[in-house]
mmCIF file of C-alpha atoms in Angstrom:
data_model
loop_
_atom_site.group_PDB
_atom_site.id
_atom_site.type_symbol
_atom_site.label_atom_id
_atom_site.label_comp_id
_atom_site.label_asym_id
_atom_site.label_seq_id
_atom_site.Cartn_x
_atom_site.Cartn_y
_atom_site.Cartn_z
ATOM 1 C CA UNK A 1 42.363 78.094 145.669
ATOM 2 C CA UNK A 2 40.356 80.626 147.634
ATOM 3 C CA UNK A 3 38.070 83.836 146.216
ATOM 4 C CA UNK A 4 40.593 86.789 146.570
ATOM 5 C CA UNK A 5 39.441 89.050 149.531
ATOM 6 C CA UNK A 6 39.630 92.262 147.853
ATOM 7 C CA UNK A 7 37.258 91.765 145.412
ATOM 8 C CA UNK A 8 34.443 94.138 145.473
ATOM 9 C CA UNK A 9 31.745 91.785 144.919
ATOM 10 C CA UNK A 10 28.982 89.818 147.107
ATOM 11 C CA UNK A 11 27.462 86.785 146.180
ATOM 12 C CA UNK A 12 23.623 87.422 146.540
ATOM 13 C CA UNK A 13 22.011 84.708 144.639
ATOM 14 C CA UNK A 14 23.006 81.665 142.326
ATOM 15 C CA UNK A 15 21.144 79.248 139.888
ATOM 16 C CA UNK A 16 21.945 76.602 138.710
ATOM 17 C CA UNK A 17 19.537 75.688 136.104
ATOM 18 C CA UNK A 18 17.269 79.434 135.223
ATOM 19 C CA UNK A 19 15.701 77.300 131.805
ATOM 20 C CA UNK A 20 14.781 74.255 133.432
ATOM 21 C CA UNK A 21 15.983 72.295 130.468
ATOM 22 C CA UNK A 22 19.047 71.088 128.780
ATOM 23 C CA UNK A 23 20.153 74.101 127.345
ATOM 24 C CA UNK A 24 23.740 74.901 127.945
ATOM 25 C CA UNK A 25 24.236 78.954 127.966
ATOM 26 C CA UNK A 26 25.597 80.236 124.677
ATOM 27 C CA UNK A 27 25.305 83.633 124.552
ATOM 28 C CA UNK A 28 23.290 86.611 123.866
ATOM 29 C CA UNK A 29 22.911 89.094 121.190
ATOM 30 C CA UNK A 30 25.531 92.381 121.220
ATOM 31 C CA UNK A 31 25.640 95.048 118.446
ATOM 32 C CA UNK A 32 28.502 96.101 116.936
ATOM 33 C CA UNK A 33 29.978 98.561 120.048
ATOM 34 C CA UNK A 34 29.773 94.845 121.986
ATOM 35 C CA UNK A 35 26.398 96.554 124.441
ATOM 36 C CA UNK A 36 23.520 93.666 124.799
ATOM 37 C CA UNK A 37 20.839 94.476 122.112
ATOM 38 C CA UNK A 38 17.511 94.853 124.699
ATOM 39 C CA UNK A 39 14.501 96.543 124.289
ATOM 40 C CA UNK A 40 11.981 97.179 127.009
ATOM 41 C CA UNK A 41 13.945 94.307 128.830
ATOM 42 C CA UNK A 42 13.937 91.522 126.259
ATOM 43 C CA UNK A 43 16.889 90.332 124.298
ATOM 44 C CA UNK A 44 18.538 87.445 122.733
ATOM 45 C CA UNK A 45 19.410 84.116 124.674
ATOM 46 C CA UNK A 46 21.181 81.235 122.186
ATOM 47 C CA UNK A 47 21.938 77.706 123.765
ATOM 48 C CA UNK A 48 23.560 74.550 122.723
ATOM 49 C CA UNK A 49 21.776 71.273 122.888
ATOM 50 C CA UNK A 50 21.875 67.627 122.069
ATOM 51 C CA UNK A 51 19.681 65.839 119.624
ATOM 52 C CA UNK A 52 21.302 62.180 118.009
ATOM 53 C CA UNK A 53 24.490 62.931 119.716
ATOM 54 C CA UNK A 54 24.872 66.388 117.857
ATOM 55 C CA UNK A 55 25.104 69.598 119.283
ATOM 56 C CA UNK A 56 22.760 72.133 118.051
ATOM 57 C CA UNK A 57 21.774 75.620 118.307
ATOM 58 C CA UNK A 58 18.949 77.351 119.425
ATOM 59 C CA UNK A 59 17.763 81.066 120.298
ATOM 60 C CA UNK A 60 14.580 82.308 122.119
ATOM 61 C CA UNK A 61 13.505 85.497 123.594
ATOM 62 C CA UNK A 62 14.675 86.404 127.168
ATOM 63 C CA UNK A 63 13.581 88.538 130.006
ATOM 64 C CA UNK A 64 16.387 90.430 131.832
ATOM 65 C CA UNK A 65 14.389 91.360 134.559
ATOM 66 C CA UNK A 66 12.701 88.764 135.299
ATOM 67 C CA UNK A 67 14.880 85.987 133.688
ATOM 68 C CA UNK A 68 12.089 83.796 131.891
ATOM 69 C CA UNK A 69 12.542 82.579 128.465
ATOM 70 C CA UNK A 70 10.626 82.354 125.679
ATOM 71 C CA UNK A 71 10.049 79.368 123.220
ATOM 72 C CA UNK A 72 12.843 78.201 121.219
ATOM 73 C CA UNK A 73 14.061 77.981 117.496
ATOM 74 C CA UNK A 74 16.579 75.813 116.334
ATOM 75 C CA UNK A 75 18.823 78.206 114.114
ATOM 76 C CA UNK A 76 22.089 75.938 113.157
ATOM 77 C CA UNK A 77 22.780 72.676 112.638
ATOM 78 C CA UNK A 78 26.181 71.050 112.585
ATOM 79 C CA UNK A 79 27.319 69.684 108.989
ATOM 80 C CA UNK A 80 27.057 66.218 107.256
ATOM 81 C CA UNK A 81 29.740 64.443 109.195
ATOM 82 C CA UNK A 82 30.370 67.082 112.373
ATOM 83 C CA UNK A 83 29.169 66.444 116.154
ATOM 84 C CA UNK A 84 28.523 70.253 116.528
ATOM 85 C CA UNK A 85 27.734 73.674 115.903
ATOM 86 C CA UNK A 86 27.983 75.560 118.370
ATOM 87 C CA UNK A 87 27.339 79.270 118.617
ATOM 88 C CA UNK A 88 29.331 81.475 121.339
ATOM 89 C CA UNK A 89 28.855 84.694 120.533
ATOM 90 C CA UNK A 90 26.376 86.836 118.158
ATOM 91 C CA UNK A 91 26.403 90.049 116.928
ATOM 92 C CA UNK A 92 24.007 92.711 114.748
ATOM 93 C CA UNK A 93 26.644 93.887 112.573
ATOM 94 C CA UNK A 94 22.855 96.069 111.302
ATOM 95 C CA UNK A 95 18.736 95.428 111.158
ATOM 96 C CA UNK A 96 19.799 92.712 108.687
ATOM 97 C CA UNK A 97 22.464 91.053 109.529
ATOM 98 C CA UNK A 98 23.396 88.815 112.050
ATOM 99 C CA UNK A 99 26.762 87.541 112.297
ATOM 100 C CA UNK A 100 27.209 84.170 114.469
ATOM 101 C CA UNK A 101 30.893 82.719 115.752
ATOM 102 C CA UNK A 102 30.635 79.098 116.198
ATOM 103 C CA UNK A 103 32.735 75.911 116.962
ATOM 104 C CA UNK A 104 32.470 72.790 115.013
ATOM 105 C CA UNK A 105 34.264 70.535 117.257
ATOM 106 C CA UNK A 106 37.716 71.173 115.460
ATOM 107 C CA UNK A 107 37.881 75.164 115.167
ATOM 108 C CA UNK A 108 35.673 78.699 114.613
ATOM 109 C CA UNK A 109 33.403 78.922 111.992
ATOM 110 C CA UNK A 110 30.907 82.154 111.181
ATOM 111 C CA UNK A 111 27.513 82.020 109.798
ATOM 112 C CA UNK A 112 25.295 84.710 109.116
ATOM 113 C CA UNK A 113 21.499 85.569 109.463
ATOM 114 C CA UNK A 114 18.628 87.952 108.710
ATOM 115 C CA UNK A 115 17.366 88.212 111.854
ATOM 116 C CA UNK A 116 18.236 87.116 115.351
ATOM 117 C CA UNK A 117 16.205 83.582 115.102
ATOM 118 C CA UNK A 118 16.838 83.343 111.446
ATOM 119 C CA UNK A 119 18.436 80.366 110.162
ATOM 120 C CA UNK A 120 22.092 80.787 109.922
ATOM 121 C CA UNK A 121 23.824 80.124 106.957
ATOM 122 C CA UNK A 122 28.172 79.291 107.071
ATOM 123 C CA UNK A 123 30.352 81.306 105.621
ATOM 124 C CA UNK A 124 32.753 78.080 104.654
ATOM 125 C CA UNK A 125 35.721 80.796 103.619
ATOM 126 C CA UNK A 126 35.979 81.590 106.981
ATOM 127 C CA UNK A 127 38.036 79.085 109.009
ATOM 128 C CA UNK A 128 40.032 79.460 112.331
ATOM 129 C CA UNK A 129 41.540 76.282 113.053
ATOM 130 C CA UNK A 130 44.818 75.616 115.409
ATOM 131 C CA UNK A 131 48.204 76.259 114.325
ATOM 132 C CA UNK A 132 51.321 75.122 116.020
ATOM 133 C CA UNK A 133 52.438 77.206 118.682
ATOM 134 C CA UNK A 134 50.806 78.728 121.690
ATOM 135 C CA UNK A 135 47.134 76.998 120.182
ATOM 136 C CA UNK A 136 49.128 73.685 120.430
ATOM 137 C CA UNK A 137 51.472 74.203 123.862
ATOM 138 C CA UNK A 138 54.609 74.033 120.719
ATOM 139 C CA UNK A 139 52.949 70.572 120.339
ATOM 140 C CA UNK A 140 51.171 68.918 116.740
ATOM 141 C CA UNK A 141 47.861 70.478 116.207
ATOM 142 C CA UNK A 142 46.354 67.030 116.505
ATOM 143 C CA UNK A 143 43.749 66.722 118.935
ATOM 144 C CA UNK A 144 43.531 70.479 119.577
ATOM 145 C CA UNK A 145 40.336 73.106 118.670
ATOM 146 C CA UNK A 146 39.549 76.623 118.715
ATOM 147 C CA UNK A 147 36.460 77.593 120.383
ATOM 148 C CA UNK A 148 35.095 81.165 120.027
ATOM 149 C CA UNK A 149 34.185 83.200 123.361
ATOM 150 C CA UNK A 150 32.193 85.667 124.420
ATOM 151 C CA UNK A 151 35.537 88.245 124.467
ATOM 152 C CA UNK A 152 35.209 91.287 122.067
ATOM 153 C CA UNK A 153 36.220 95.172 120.934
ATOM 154 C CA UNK A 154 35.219 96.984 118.177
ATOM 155 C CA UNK A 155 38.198 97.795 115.973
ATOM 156 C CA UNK A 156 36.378 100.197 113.336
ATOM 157 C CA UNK A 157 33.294 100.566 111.946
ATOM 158 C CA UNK A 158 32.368 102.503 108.448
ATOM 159 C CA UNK A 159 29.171 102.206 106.302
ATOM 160 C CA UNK A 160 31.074 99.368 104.423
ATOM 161 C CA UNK A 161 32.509 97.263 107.285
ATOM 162 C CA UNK A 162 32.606 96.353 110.719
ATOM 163 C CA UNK A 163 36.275 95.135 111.882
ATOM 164 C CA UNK A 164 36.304 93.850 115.745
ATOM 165 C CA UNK A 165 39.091 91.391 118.213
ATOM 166 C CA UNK A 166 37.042 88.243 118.383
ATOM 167 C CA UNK A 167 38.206 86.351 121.373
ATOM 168 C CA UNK A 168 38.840 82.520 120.923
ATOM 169 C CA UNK A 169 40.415 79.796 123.166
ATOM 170 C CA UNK A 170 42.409 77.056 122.353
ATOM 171 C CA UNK A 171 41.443 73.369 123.886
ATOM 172 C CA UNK A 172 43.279 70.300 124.155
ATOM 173 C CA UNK A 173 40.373 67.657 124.147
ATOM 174 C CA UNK A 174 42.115 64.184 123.981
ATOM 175 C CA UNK A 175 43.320 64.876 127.576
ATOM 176 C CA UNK A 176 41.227 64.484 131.288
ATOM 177 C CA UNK A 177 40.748 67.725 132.347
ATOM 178 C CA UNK A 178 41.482 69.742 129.373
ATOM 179 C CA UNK A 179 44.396 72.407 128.515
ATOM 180 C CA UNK A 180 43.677 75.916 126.816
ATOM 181 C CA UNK A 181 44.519 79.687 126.296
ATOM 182 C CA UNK A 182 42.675 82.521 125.142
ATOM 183 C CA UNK A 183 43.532 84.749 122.490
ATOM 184 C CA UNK A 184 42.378 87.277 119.834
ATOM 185 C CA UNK A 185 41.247 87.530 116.325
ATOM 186 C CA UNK A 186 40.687 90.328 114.284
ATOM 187 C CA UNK A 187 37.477 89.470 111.749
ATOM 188 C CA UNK A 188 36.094 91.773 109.454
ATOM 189 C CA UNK A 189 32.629 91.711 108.127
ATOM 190 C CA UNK A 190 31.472 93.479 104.345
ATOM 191 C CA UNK A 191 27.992 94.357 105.081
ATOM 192 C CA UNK A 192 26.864 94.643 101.138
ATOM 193 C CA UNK A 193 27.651 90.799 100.872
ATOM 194 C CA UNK A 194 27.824 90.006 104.120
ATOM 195 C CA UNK A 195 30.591 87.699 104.171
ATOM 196 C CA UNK A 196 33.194 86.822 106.873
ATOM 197 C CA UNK A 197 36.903 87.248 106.975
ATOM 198 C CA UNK A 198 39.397 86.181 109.529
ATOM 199 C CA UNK A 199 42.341 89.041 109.004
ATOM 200 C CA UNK A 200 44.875 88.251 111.251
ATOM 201 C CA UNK A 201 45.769 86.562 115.511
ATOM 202 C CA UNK A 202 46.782 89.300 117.067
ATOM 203 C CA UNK A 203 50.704 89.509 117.981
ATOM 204 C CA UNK A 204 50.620 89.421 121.502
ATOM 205 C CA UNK A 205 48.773 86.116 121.709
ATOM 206 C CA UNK A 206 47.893 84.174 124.144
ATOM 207 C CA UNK A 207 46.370 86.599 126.899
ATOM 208 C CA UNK A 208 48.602 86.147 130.114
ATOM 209 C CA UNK A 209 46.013 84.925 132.249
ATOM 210 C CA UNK A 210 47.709 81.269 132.985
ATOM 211 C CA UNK A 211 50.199 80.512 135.274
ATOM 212 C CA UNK A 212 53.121 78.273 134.923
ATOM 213 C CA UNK A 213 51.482 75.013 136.405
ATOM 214 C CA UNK A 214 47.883 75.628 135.306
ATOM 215 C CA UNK A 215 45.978 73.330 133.042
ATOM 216 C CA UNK A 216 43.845 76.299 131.474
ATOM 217 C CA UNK A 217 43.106 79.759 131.200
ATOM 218 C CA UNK A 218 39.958 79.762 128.725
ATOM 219 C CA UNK A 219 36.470 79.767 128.184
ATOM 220 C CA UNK A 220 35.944 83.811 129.063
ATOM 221 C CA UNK A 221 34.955 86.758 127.959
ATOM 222 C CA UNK A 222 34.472 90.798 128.880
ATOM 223 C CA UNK A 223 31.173 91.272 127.665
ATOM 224 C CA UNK A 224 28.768 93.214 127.811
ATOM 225 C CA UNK A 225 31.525 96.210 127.201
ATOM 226 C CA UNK A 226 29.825 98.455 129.567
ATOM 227 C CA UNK A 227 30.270 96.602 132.177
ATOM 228 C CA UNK A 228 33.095 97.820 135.238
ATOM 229 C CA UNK A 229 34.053 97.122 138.545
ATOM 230 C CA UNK A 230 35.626 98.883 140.818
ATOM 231 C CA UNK A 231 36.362 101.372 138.454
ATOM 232 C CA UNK A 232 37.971 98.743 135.307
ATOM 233 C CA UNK A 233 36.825 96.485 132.914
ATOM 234 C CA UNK A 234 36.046 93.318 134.031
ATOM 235 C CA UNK A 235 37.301 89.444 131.708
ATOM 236 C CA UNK A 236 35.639 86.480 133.181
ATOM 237 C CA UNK A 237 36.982 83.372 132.411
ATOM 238 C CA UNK A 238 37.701 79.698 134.266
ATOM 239 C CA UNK A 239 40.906 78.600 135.577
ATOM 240 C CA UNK A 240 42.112 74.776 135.615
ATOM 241 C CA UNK A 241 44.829 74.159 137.948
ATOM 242 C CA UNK A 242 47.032 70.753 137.601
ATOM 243 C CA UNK A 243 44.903 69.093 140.555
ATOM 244 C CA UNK A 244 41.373 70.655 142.435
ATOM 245 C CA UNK A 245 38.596 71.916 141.042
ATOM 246 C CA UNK A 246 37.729 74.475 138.554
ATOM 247 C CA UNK A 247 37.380 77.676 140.306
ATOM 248 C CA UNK A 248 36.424 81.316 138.428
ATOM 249 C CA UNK A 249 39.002 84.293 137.656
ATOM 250 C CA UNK A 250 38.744 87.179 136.614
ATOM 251 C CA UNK A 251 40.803 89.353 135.485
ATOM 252 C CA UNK A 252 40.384 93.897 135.794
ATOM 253 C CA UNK A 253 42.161 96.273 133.429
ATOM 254 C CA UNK A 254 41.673 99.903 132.204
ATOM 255 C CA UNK A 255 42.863 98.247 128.530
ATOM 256 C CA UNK A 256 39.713 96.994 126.919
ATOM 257 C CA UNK A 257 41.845 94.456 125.221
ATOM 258 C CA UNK A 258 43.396 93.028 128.184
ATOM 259 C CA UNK A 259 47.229 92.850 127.391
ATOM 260 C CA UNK A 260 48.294 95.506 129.901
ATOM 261 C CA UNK A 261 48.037 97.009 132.974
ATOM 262 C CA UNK A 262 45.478 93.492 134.037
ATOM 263 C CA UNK A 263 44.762 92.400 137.853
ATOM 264 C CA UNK A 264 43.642 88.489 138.072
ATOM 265 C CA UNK A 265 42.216 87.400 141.120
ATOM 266 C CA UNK A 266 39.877 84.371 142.252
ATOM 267 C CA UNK A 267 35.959 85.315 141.399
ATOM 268 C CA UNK A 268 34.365 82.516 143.066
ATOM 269 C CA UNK A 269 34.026 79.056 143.234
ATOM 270 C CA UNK A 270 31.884 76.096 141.528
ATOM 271 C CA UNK A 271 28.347 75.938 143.652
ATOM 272 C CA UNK A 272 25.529 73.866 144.246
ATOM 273 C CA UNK A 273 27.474 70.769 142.810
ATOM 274 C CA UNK A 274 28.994 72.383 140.037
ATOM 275 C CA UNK A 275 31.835 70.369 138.115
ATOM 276 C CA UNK A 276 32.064 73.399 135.289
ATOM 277 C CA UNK A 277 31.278 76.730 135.055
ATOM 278 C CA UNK A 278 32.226 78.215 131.405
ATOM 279 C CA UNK A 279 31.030 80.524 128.803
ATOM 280 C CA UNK A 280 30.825 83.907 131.045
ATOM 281 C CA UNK A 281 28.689 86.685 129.604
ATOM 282 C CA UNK A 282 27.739 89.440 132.616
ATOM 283 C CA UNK A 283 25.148 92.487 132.682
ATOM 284 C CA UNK A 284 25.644 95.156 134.898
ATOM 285 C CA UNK A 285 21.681 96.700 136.329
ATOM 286 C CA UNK A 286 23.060 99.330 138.976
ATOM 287 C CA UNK A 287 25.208 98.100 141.956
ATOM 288 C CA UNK A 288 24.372 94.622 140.686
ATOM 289 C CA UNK A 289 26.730 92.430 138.318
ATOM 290 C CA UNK A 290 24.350 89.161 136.716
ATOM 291 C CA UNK A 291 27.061 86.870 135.541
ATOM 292 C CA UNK A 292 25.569 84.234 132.996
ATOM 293 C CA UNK A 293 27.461 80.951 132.275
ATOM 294 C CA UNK A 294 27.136 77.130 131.245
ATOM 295 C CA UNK A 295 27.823 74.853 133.737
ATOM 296 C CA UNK A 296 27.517 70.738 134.213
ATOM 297 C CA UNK A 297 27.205 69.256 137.456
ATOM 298 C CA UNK A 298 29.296 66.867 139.316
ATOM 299 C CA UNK A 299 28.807 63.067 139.109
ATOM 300 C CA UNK A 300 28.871 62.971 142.639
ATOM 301 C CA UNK A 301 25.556 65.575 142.577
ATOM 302 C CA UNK A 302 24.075 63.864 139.635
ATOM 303 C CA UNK A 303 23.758 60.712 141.885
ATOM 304 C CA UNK A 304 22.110 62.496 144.667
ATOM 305 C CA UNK A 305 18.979 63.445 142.046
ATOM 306 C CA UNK A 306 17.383 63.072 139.341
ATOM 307 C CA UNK A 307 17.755 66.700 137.807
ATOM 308 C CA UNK A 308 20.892 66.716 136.469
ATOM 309 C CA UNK A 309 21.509 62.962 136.205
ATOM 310 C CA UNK A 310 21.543 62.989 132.347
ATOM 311 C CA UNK A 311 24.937 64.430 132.673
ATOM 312 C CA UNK A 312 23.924 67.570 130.329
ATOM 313 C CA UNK A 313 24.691 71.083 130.237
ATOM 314 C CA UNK A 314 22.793 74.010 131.799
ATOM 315 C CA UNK A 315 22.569 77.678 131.582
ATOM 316 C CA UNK A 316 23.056 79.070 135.214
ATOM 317 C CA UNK A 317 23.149 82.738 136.610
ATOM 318 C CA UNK A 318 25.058 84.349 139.559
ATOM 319 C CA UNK A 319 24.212 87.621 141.189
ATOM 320 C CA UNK A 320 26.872 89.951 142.986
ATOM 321 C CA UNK A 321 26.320 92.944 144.784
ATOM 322 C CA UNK A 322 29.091 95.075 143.913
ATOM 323 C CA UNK A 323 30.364 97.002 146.533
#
């Protein structure tokens, strides 16, 4: 599968591995209009990493200019009896409070925070888990999840509440190479107590970004929200066809929630030895689009060095001229 001609984008530089550690790219911090929170340059960077075979969380300060991070803090902790916790996406609902979408290895959980490297504490009411149906391909929901994404619009917003579409994929884990779809979910948060409530998928679930004889159609997202190109809002997201490699889409629309009107071409393709590229985030600095992303290298490149040979997650970077 080739990168579709048209697109109005240039590859200008890629890394692999902007941390130097394994830290797989979770996401940064948005408000509640889904715009990276950023002063003078800094924001938010959280990761994912691996300590006793559990995934765990972390957050440090990061430099969007000159992409260097800051020292990390470990901020969540999977439960007594779960492999994970996992934050995708986190947003400042207001100064004090910080609302965090996770995945705990079988669906979406939130957790909230005082600050942006707070500790986060669950909210265990909230649960997202898969029900039969598109989350399960019409299948049993065994040996399915629900991951959150970095996918999001601002439904409402009132001195009480902040409703938003919380994008979420579905993934079939029990089989080599993986199956998924994206979707939405409409969450409110109360910001006297703080606490979390899933209100409803949305009807038009999944998004139509798989074809037929695809594996997948997951892992995306559209944010930040001010980002465009050529024109259109842009959904990043990684396609898995029945054989090849995994290979980026992405998907343009003047409907910020991606059911109509959408063009899907081929972004680009896995570089540098790339098995996986997930997770998208971008941030749009003039002509230039800075897509962020986890990826995991191929075994094939993990036997030519030692810098990936530990078979671990990264957070990587790719910058596009757009034309």
């Amino acid at each position: 599968m080739n990168v579709s001609p048209n697109l109005p984008l240039e590859l200008i530089e890629h890394r692999s591995d902007i941390l130097g550690e394994a830290h797989g790219f979770g996401g940064f911090l948005f408000d509640a209009s889904g715009k990276l929170v950023m002063k003078d340059g800094l924001g938010w960077l959280y990761t994912t990493a691996v300590a006793g075979e559990k995934w765990e969380s972390w957050v440090r300060p990061f430099n969007f200019r000159t992409f260097q991070a800051g020292s990390p803090t470990r901020v969540l902790l999977p439960r007594p009896g779960d492999d994970r916790a996992v934050l995708h996406h986190v947003v400042a609902i207001t100064e004090q409070l910080f609302v965090g979408l996770y995945c705990d290895g079988l669906g979406v959980g939130a957790a909230i925070a005082s600050a942006p490297d707070g500790q986060f504490s669950r909210d265990d009411a909230f649960v997202l888990r898969p029900e039969v149906g598109w989350e399960t391909r019409g299948g049993p929901a065994d040996g399915w999840s629900l991951e959150s994404n970095g996918a999001y619009l601002l439904y409402s917003d009132t001195a009480k509440e902040t409703i938003f579409w919380q994008g979420y994929d579905s993934y079939y884990y029990r089989k080599h190479g993986s199956l998924g779809d994206l979707g939405w979910a409409k969450v409110r948060v109360e910001k006297g107590s703080g606490r979390v409530s899933l209100l409803n998928r949305h009807p038009r679930n999944p998004l139509a970004f798989r074809k037929p004889d695809w594996r997948a159609a997951r892992c995306g997202g559209n944010l930040a929200i001010d980002v465009l190109i050529a024109g259109k809002r842009p959904f990043f997201y990684y396609i898995k066809r029945e054989t090849g490699p995994i290979v980026i889409g992405i998907a343009l629309s003047n409907d910020p929630i991606f059911l109509n009107d959408t063009e899907h071409s081929v972004m680009d393709v896995m570089l540098g030895g790339e098995e996986v590229a997930e997770k998208f985030e971008a941030l749009q600095v003039g002509n230039e689009l800075i897509l962020f992303y986890q990826s995991r290298m191929s075994s094939a490149a993990r036997a030519d060095g030692p810098s990936f040979n530990d078979n671990s997650w990264r957070t990587s970077l790719r910058r596009y001229r757009i034309l």
